[in-house]
Coordinates of N, CA and C in Angstrom, one line a residue:
M1352 N 28.4 -5.6 32.3 CA 29.1 -5.9 30.6 C 29.1 -4.8 29.7
N1353 N 29.9 -4.6 29.2 CA 30.2 -3.7 28.0 C 30.0 -4.1 27.0
E1354 N 28.8 -4.2 26.0 CA 27.8 -4.7 25.5 C 28.1 -3.9 23.9
T1355 N 28.7 -4.3 22.9 CA 28.5 -3.3 21.5 C 28.0 -4.5 20.8
L1356 N 27.6 -3.8 19.5 CA 26.8 -4.7 18.4 C 27.6 -5.6 17.4
T1357 N 29.0 -5.6 17.6 CA 30.1 -6.0 17.4 C 30.0 -7.6 17.6
E1358 N 29.4 -7.2 19.2 CA 29.7 -8.4 20.2 C 28.5 -9.4 20.1
A1359 N 27.3 -9.1 19.2 CA 26.2 -9.6 19.5 C 26.5 -10.7 18.4
R1360 N 26.0 -12.3 18.6 CA 25.6 -12.9 17.2 C 24.3 -13.4 16.6
S1361 N 23.8 -13.3 15.4 CA 22.4 -13.2 14.6 C 22.7 -14.5 14.3
V1362 N 21.6 -15.0 14.3 CA 20.9 -16.4 13.4 C 20.5 -15.9 12.3
V1363 N 20.9 -16.9 11.1 CA 20.1 -16.4 9.8 C 19.6 -17.9 9.1
V1364 N 18.5 -17.7 8.3 CA 18.0 -18.8 7.9 C 17.4 -18.3 6.9
E1365 N 17.7 -19.0 5.4 CA 17.1 -18.5 4.2 C 16.7 -20.0 3.2
R1366 N 15.4 -19.5 3.1 CA 14.7 -20.4 2.6 C 14.2 -20.1 0.9
E1367 N 14.9 -21.1 0.0 CA 13.5 -20.9 -1.1 C 12.1 -21.9 -1.3
I1368 N 11.1 -21.0 -1.1 CA 9.9 -21.5 -0.8 C 9.1 -21.5 -2.2
S1369 N 8.6 -22.0 -2.7 CA 7.5 -22.8 -3.7 C 6.4 -21.5 -3.8
H1370 N 6.0 -20.3 -3.1 CA 5.2 -19.6 -2.8 C 5.5 -18.3 -3.3
P1371 N 4.3 -17.4 -3.5 CA 4.9 -15.8 -4.0 C 5.2 -15.4 -2.7
P1372 N 5.1 -14.4 -2.5 CA 5.7 -12.8 -1.0 C 4.6 -13.3 -0.4
E1373 N 3.3 -12.7 -1.5 CA 1.7 -12.4 -1.0 C 1.6 -13.6 0.3
K1374 N 1.3 -14.7 -0.3 CA 0.9 -15.7 0.7 C 1.8 -16.2 1.7
I1375 N 3.2 -15.4 2.0 CA 4.1 -15.8 2.9 C 3.7 -14.8 3.8
W1376 N 3.6 -13.7 3.4 CA 3.2 -12.5 3.9 C 1.9 -12.7 5.0
R1377 N 0.9 -13.5 4.2 CA -0.3 -13.7 5.0 C 0.3 -14.3 6.2
A1378 N 0.8 -15.8 6.5 CA 1.0 -16.5 7.0 C 2.2 -15.7 8.6
L1379 N 3.0 -15.2 7.4 CA 3.8 -14.1 8.6 C 3.2 -13.2 9.4
T1380 N 2.1 -12.5 9.0 CA 1.2 -11.5 9.6 C -0.4 -11.9 10.5
Q1381 N -0.9 -12.7 9.9 CA -1.9 -12.9 10.5 C -1.9 -13.8 11.4
P1382 N -2.6 -13.3 12.7 CA -2.5 -13.8 14.0 C -2.8 -15.8 14.3
H1383 N -3.5 -16.7 13.5 CA -4.2 -17.5 13.2 C -2.9 -18.4 12.8
L1384 N -2.6 -18.3 11.7 CA -1.5 -18.5 10.6 C -0.8 -18.5 11.9
I1385 N 0.2 -17.4 12.6 CA 1.2 -17.3 13.1 C 1.3 -18.4 14.2
A1386 N 0.2 -18.8 14.9 CA 0.0 -19.9 15.8 C 0.4 -20.9 15.7
E1387 N -0.1 -21.1 14.4 CA 0.1 -22.6 13.5 C 1.5 -23.0 13.5
W1388 N 2.4 -22.1 13.0 CA 3.8 -22.4 12.5 C 4.9 -21.9 13.5
L1389 N 4.3 -20.6 14.4 CA 5.4 -20.7 15.4 C 4.7 -20.5 16.7
M1390 N 4.0 -19.2 17.1 CA 3.5 -19.7 18.3 C 2.3 -18.8 18.9
K1391 N 1.3 -19.4 20.0 CA 0.1 -18.2 20.2 C 0.5 -17.0 20.4
N1392 N -0.4 -15.9 19.8 CA 0.1 -14.7 20.1 C -0.9 -13.4 19.9
D1393 N -1.1 -12.2 20.0 CA -2.0 -11.4 19.6 C -1.3 -10.0 19.1
F1394 N -1.0 -10.8 17.9 CA -0.1 -10.3 16.9 C -1.0 -8.7 15.9
E1395 N -1.0 -7.7 15.8 CA -1.3 -6.9 14.5 C 0.0 -6.4 13.8
P1396 N -0.3 -6.7 12.2 CA 0.6 -5.7 11.8 C 0.6 -4.4 11.7
V1397 N 1.0 -4.0 13.1 CA 0.7 -2.4 13.2 C 2.2 -1.6 13.5
V1398 N 2.9 -0.9 13.1 CA 4.2 -0.3 13.4 C 3.8 0.3 14.9
G1399 N 4.5 -0.3 15.8 CA 4.4 -0.1 17.2 C 3.6 -0.8 18.2
H1400 N 2.8 -1.6 17.3 CA 1.8 -2.8 18.3 C 2.8 -3.6 19.3
R1401 N 2.6 -3.7 20.4 CA 2.9 -4.4 21.3 C 2.4 -5.6 21.3
F1402 N 3.4 -6.9 21.6 CA 1.7 -8.4 21.2 C 3.1 -9.1 22.4
N1403 N 2.4 -10.0 22.7 CA 3.2 -11.4 23.1 C 3.1 -12.5 22.1
L1404 N 4.2 -13.4 22.1 CA 4.9 -14.8 21.5 C 4.7 -15.8 22.5
R1405 N 3.5 -16.4 23.0 CA 3.6 -17.3 23.7 C 3.7 -19.0 23.8
G1406 N 5.0 -19.3 24.0 CA 5.5 -20.5 23.4 C 4.7 -21.9 24.8
D1407 N 4.7 -22.7 23.8 CA 3.7 -24.7 24.4 C 5.1 -24.3 25.4
W1408 N 6.2 -24.4 25.5 CA 6.8 -24.5 27.2 C 6.4 -23.5 28.2
G1409 N 5.7 -22.3 27.8 CA 5.6 -21.9 29.0 C 6.0 -20.4 29.3
G1410 N 6.6 -20.4 28.4 CA 7.8 -19.0 28.3 C 7.0 -18.0 27.4
V1411 N 6.9 -16.7 27.6 CA 6.4 -15.8 26.9 C 7.4 -14.8 26.4
L1412 N 7.1 -14.1 25.1 CA 8.0 -13.5 24.9 C 6.9 -12.3 24.6
D1413 N 8.0 -11.2 24.8 CA 7.3 -9.6 24.2 C 8.1 -9.1 23.2
C1414 N 7.1 -8.9 22.3 CA 7.6 -8.2 21.1 C 6.8 -6.5 20.9
E1415 N 7.9 -6.1 20.1 CA 7.2 -5.1 19.6 C 7.2 -4.9 17.9
V1416 N 6.2 -4.4 16.7 CA 6.6 -4.5 15.1 C 7.0 -3.4 15.2
L1417 N 8.5 -3.4 14.8 CA 9.7 -2.0 14.4 C 9.8 -1.7 13.1
A1418 N 9.3 -2.6 11.9 CA 8.9 -2.3 10.5 C 8.1 -2.9 9.7
I1419 N 7.3 -2.7 9.0 CA 6.4 -3.6 8.1 C 6.6 -3.0 6.6
E1420 N 6.7 -3.5 5.5 CA 6.9 -3.3 4.3 C 6.0 -4.4 4.0
P1421 N 4.6 -4.4 3.5 CA 4.1 -5.6 2.8 C 4.4 -6.3 1.9
H1422 N 4.0 -7.4 2.0 CA 5.3 -8.7 0.9 C 6.4 -8.3 0.8
N1423 N 7.6 -7.5 2.0 CA 8.9 -7.8 1.8 C 9.7 -8.1 2.7
A1424 N 9.2 -6.9 3.5 CA 9.7 -7.1 5.2 C 8.9 -7.1 6.1
L1425 N 9.1 -7.6 7.3 CA 8.8 -7.3 8.7 C 10.0 -7.7 9.8
S1426 N 9.2 -6.6 11.0 CA 10.6 -7.1 12.4 C 10.1 -6.7 13.2
Y1427 N 10.0 -7.4 14.3 CA 10.0 -7.0 15.2 C 11.1 -7.6 16.7
T1428 N 10.7 -6.7 17.8 CA 11.7 -7.3 19.3 C 11.1 -8.6 19.4
W1429 N 11.9 -9.5 20.0 CA 12.0 -10.8 20.8 C 12.7 -10.6 21.9
N1430 N 11.7 -10.6 23.0 CA 12.3 -10.3 24.2 C 11.8 -11.1 25.5
F1431 N 13.1 -11.7 25.4 CA 12.9 -12.6 27.0 C 13.1 -12.5 28.3
T1432 N 12.7 -12.1 29.1 CA 13.0 -11.8 30.2 C 13.4 -12.7 31.4
H1433 N 13.9 -12.9 31.6 CA 15.1 -14.0 32.8 C 15.7 -13.6 33.6
D1434 N 15.8 -14.4 34.9 CA 16.9 -13.8 36.0 C 18.0 -14.7 35.4
D1435 N 18.0 -15.4 34.8 CA 19.3 -15.7 34.3 C 20.0 -15.2 33.3
A1436 N 21.2 -14.2 33.5 CA 21.3 -13.7 32.3 C 21.7 -14.3 30.6
A1437 N 22.3 -15.7 31.0 CA 22.8 -16.3 30.0 C 20.9 -16.3 29.1
F1438 N 20.0 -16.4 29.7 CA 18.5 -16.4 29.2 C 17.8 -15.5 28.9
N1439 N 18.4 -14.1 29.1 CA 17.7 -13.1 29.3 C 17.7 -11.8 28.2
L1440 N 17.1 -12.4 27.2 CA 17.3 -11.9 26.0 C 16.7 -10.7 25.3
R1441 N 17.6 -10.0 24.1 CA 16.6 -8.6 24.1 C 17.1 -8.8 22.2
S1442 N 16.5 -9.7 21.7 CA 16.9 -9.6 19.9 C 15.8 -9.0 19.2
V1443 N 16.3 -8.7 17.7 CA 15.3 -8.6 16.8 C 15.2 -9.3 15.8
V1444 N 13.8 -9.7 15.3 CA 13.9 -10.8 14.3 C 13.3 -10.1 12.9
T1445 N 13.8 -10.2 11.9 CA 13.6 -9.6 10.4 C 13.2 -11.1 9.7
F1446 N 12.1 -11.0 8.8 CA 11.9 -11.2 7.8 C 11.8 -11.0 6.4
T1447 N 12.8 -10.9 5.4 CA 12.7 -10.3 4.1 C 12.1 -11.8 3.0
L1448 N 11.9 -10.6 2.5 CA 10.7 -12.0 1.5 C 11.3 -11.2 -0.3
T1449 N 12.1 -12.1 -0.8 CA 12.6 -11.9 -2.1 C 12.1 -12.4 -3.1
P1450 N 11.3 -12.0 -4.6 CA 10.3 -12.9 -5.1 C 11.8 -13.7 -6.2
T1451 N 11.4 -14.8 -6.4 CA 12.4 -15.5 -6.9 C 12.0 -15.7 -8.3
S1452 N 12.4 -16.5 -9.7 CA 11.3 -16.9 -11.0 C 11.2 -18.6 -10.3
T1453 N 10.6 -19.0 -8.7 CA 9.9 -20.1 -8.8 C 9.3 -20.1 -7.6
G1454 N 9.5 -18.8 -7.0 CA 8.5 -18.4 -5.3 C 9.1 -17.3 -4.6
T1455 N 9.8 -17.6 -3.4 CA 10.4 -16.3 -3.0 C 11.5 -17.2 -1.9
L1456 N 12.4 -16.0 -1.8 CA 13.4 -16.6 -0.8 C 12.9 -15.7 0.2
L1457 N 12.9 -16.4 1.6 CA 12.5 -15.8 2.8 C 14.2 -15.6 3.5
R1458 N 14.1 -15.1 3.9 CA 15.1 -14.6 4.8 C 14.9 -14.2 6.4
M1459 N 15.2 -15.2 7.4 CA 14.7 -14.8 8.8 C 16.3 -14.4 9.1
E1460 N 16.2 -13.2 10.1 CA 17.6 -13.1 10.8 C 17.2 -12.6 12.1
Q1461 N 17.9 -13.3 13.4 CA 17.6 -12.8 14.4 C 18.6 -12.5 15.4
V1462 N 19.0 -11.0 15.3 CA 20.4 -10.9 16.1 C 20.1 -10.1 16.9
G1463 N 21.1 -10.4 18.3 CA 21.1 -9.8 19.7 C 21.4 -10.9 20.5
F1464 N 22.2 -12.1 20.3 CA 22.3 -12.9 21.0 C 24.3 -12.8 21.9
R1465 N 24.3 -12.2 23.0 CA 25.4 -11.9 23.5 C 26.5 -12.8 23.5
P1466 N 27.8 -12.9 23.7 CA 28.5 -14.2 23.5 C 28.6 -15.2 24.7
D1467 N 27.5 -14.6 25.9 CA 27.2 -15.5 27.2 C 26.3 -16.4 26.6
Q1468 N 25.3 -15.7 25.4 CA 24.4 -16.6 25.7 C 24.3 -18.1 24.6
K1469 N 25.1 -18.5 25.1 CA 25.2 -19.6 23.8 C 24.0 -20.9 24.1
Q1470 N 23.6 -21.0 25.1 CA 22.4 -22.0 24.7 C 21.2 -21.3 24.4
A1471 N 21.2 -20.4 24.5 CA 20.0 -19.6 23.7 C 19.9 -19.6 22.5
Y1472 N 21.3 -18.9 21.8 CA 21.6 -18.6 20.3 C 21.6 -20.2 19.7
G1473 N 22.4 -21.1 20.7 CA 21.9 -22.9 19.9 C 20.2 -23.5 19.4
G1474 N 19.6 -22.7 20.9 CA 18.3 -23.2 20.5 C 17.9 -22.4 19.6
A1475 N 18.2 -21.4 19.4 CA 17.2 -20.0 18.2 C 18.0 -21.0 16.7
K1476 N 19.6 -21.1 16.7 CA 19.9 -21.8 15.7 C 18.8 -23.1 15.3
V1477 N 18.4 -23.8 16.1 CA 17.9 -25.4 15.7 C 16.1 -24.7 16.0
G1478 N 15.9 -24.4 16.6 CA 14.3 -23.5 16.8 C 13.4 -23.3 15.3
W1479 N 14.5 -22.3 14.6 CA 13.9 -21.4 13.5 C 13.9 -22.5 12.6
Q1480 N 15.0 -23.0 12.7 CA 14.6 -24.6 11.7 C 13.3 -25.6 11.4
G1481 N 13.2 -25.4 12.8 CA 11.7 -26.1 12.5 C 10.6 -25.2 12.0
F1482 N 10.6 -24.1 13.4 CA 9.5 -23.0 13.1 C 9.4 -23.0 11.4
L1483 N 10.4 -22.5 11.0 CA 10.4 -22.1 8.9 C 10.1 -24.0 8.3
A1484 N 10.2 -25.0 8.6 CA 9.7 -26.0 8.7 C 8.5 -26.2 8.4
N1485 N 7.6 -25.7 9.8 CA 6.3 -25.4 9.8 C 5.8 -24.7 9.6
L1486 N 6.2 -23.5 9.0 CA 5.8 -22.8 7.6 C 5.5 -23.1 6.8
E1487 N 6.4 -23.8 6.3 CA 6.2 -24.4 5.0 C 5.0 -25.6 4.7
Q1488 N 4.9 -25.9 6.2 CA 3.3 -27.0 6.1 C 2.2 -26.3 5.8
I1489 N 2.2 -25.2 6.6 CA 1.3 -24.3 6.6 C 1.1 -23.5 5.3
L1490 N 1.9 -23.3 4.3 CA 2.0 -22.7 3.1 C 1.0 -24.0 2.3
A1491 N 1.8 -25.1 2.2 CA 1.0 -26.2 1.6 C -0.5 -26.8 1.5
R1492 N -0.6 -26.0 2.4 CA -2.2 -26.1 3.0 C -3.2 -24.7 2.6
I1493 N -3.0 -24.2 2.5 CA -3.3 -22.7 2.3 C -4.0 -22.4 1.0
D1494 N -4.6 -21.7 0.4 CA -5.1 -21.0 -0.3 C -4.0 -19.6 -1.0

């Protein structure tokens, strides 16, 4: 199959969150907090660090930190190896934090869904809504 970036689809979720970027950044980069809102992990906020996200559903995502701009942006690969091409995903997740008058605009974009990955794409659209709702709950209870 001939893949081009123009064929790739992305999931974008934006949320206005009433917490400062520094607080959200902690929840995006501290492994024990990531485990509470996203998945179990061995994340380190270091460009080039390879880590896994382990889902309750038994799947393991292979990831690598691509970019870190403290309190502004975080990007990492989000790859899932599967024998079925429809689920064999090579993608990149990027979080962008923009300060606002009432807190922070959090933008999450996951890019790299091929046109034949309708189920994975749909799952990500629903999944990220849940993950970010969990993130907001964590933010409400941490200092």
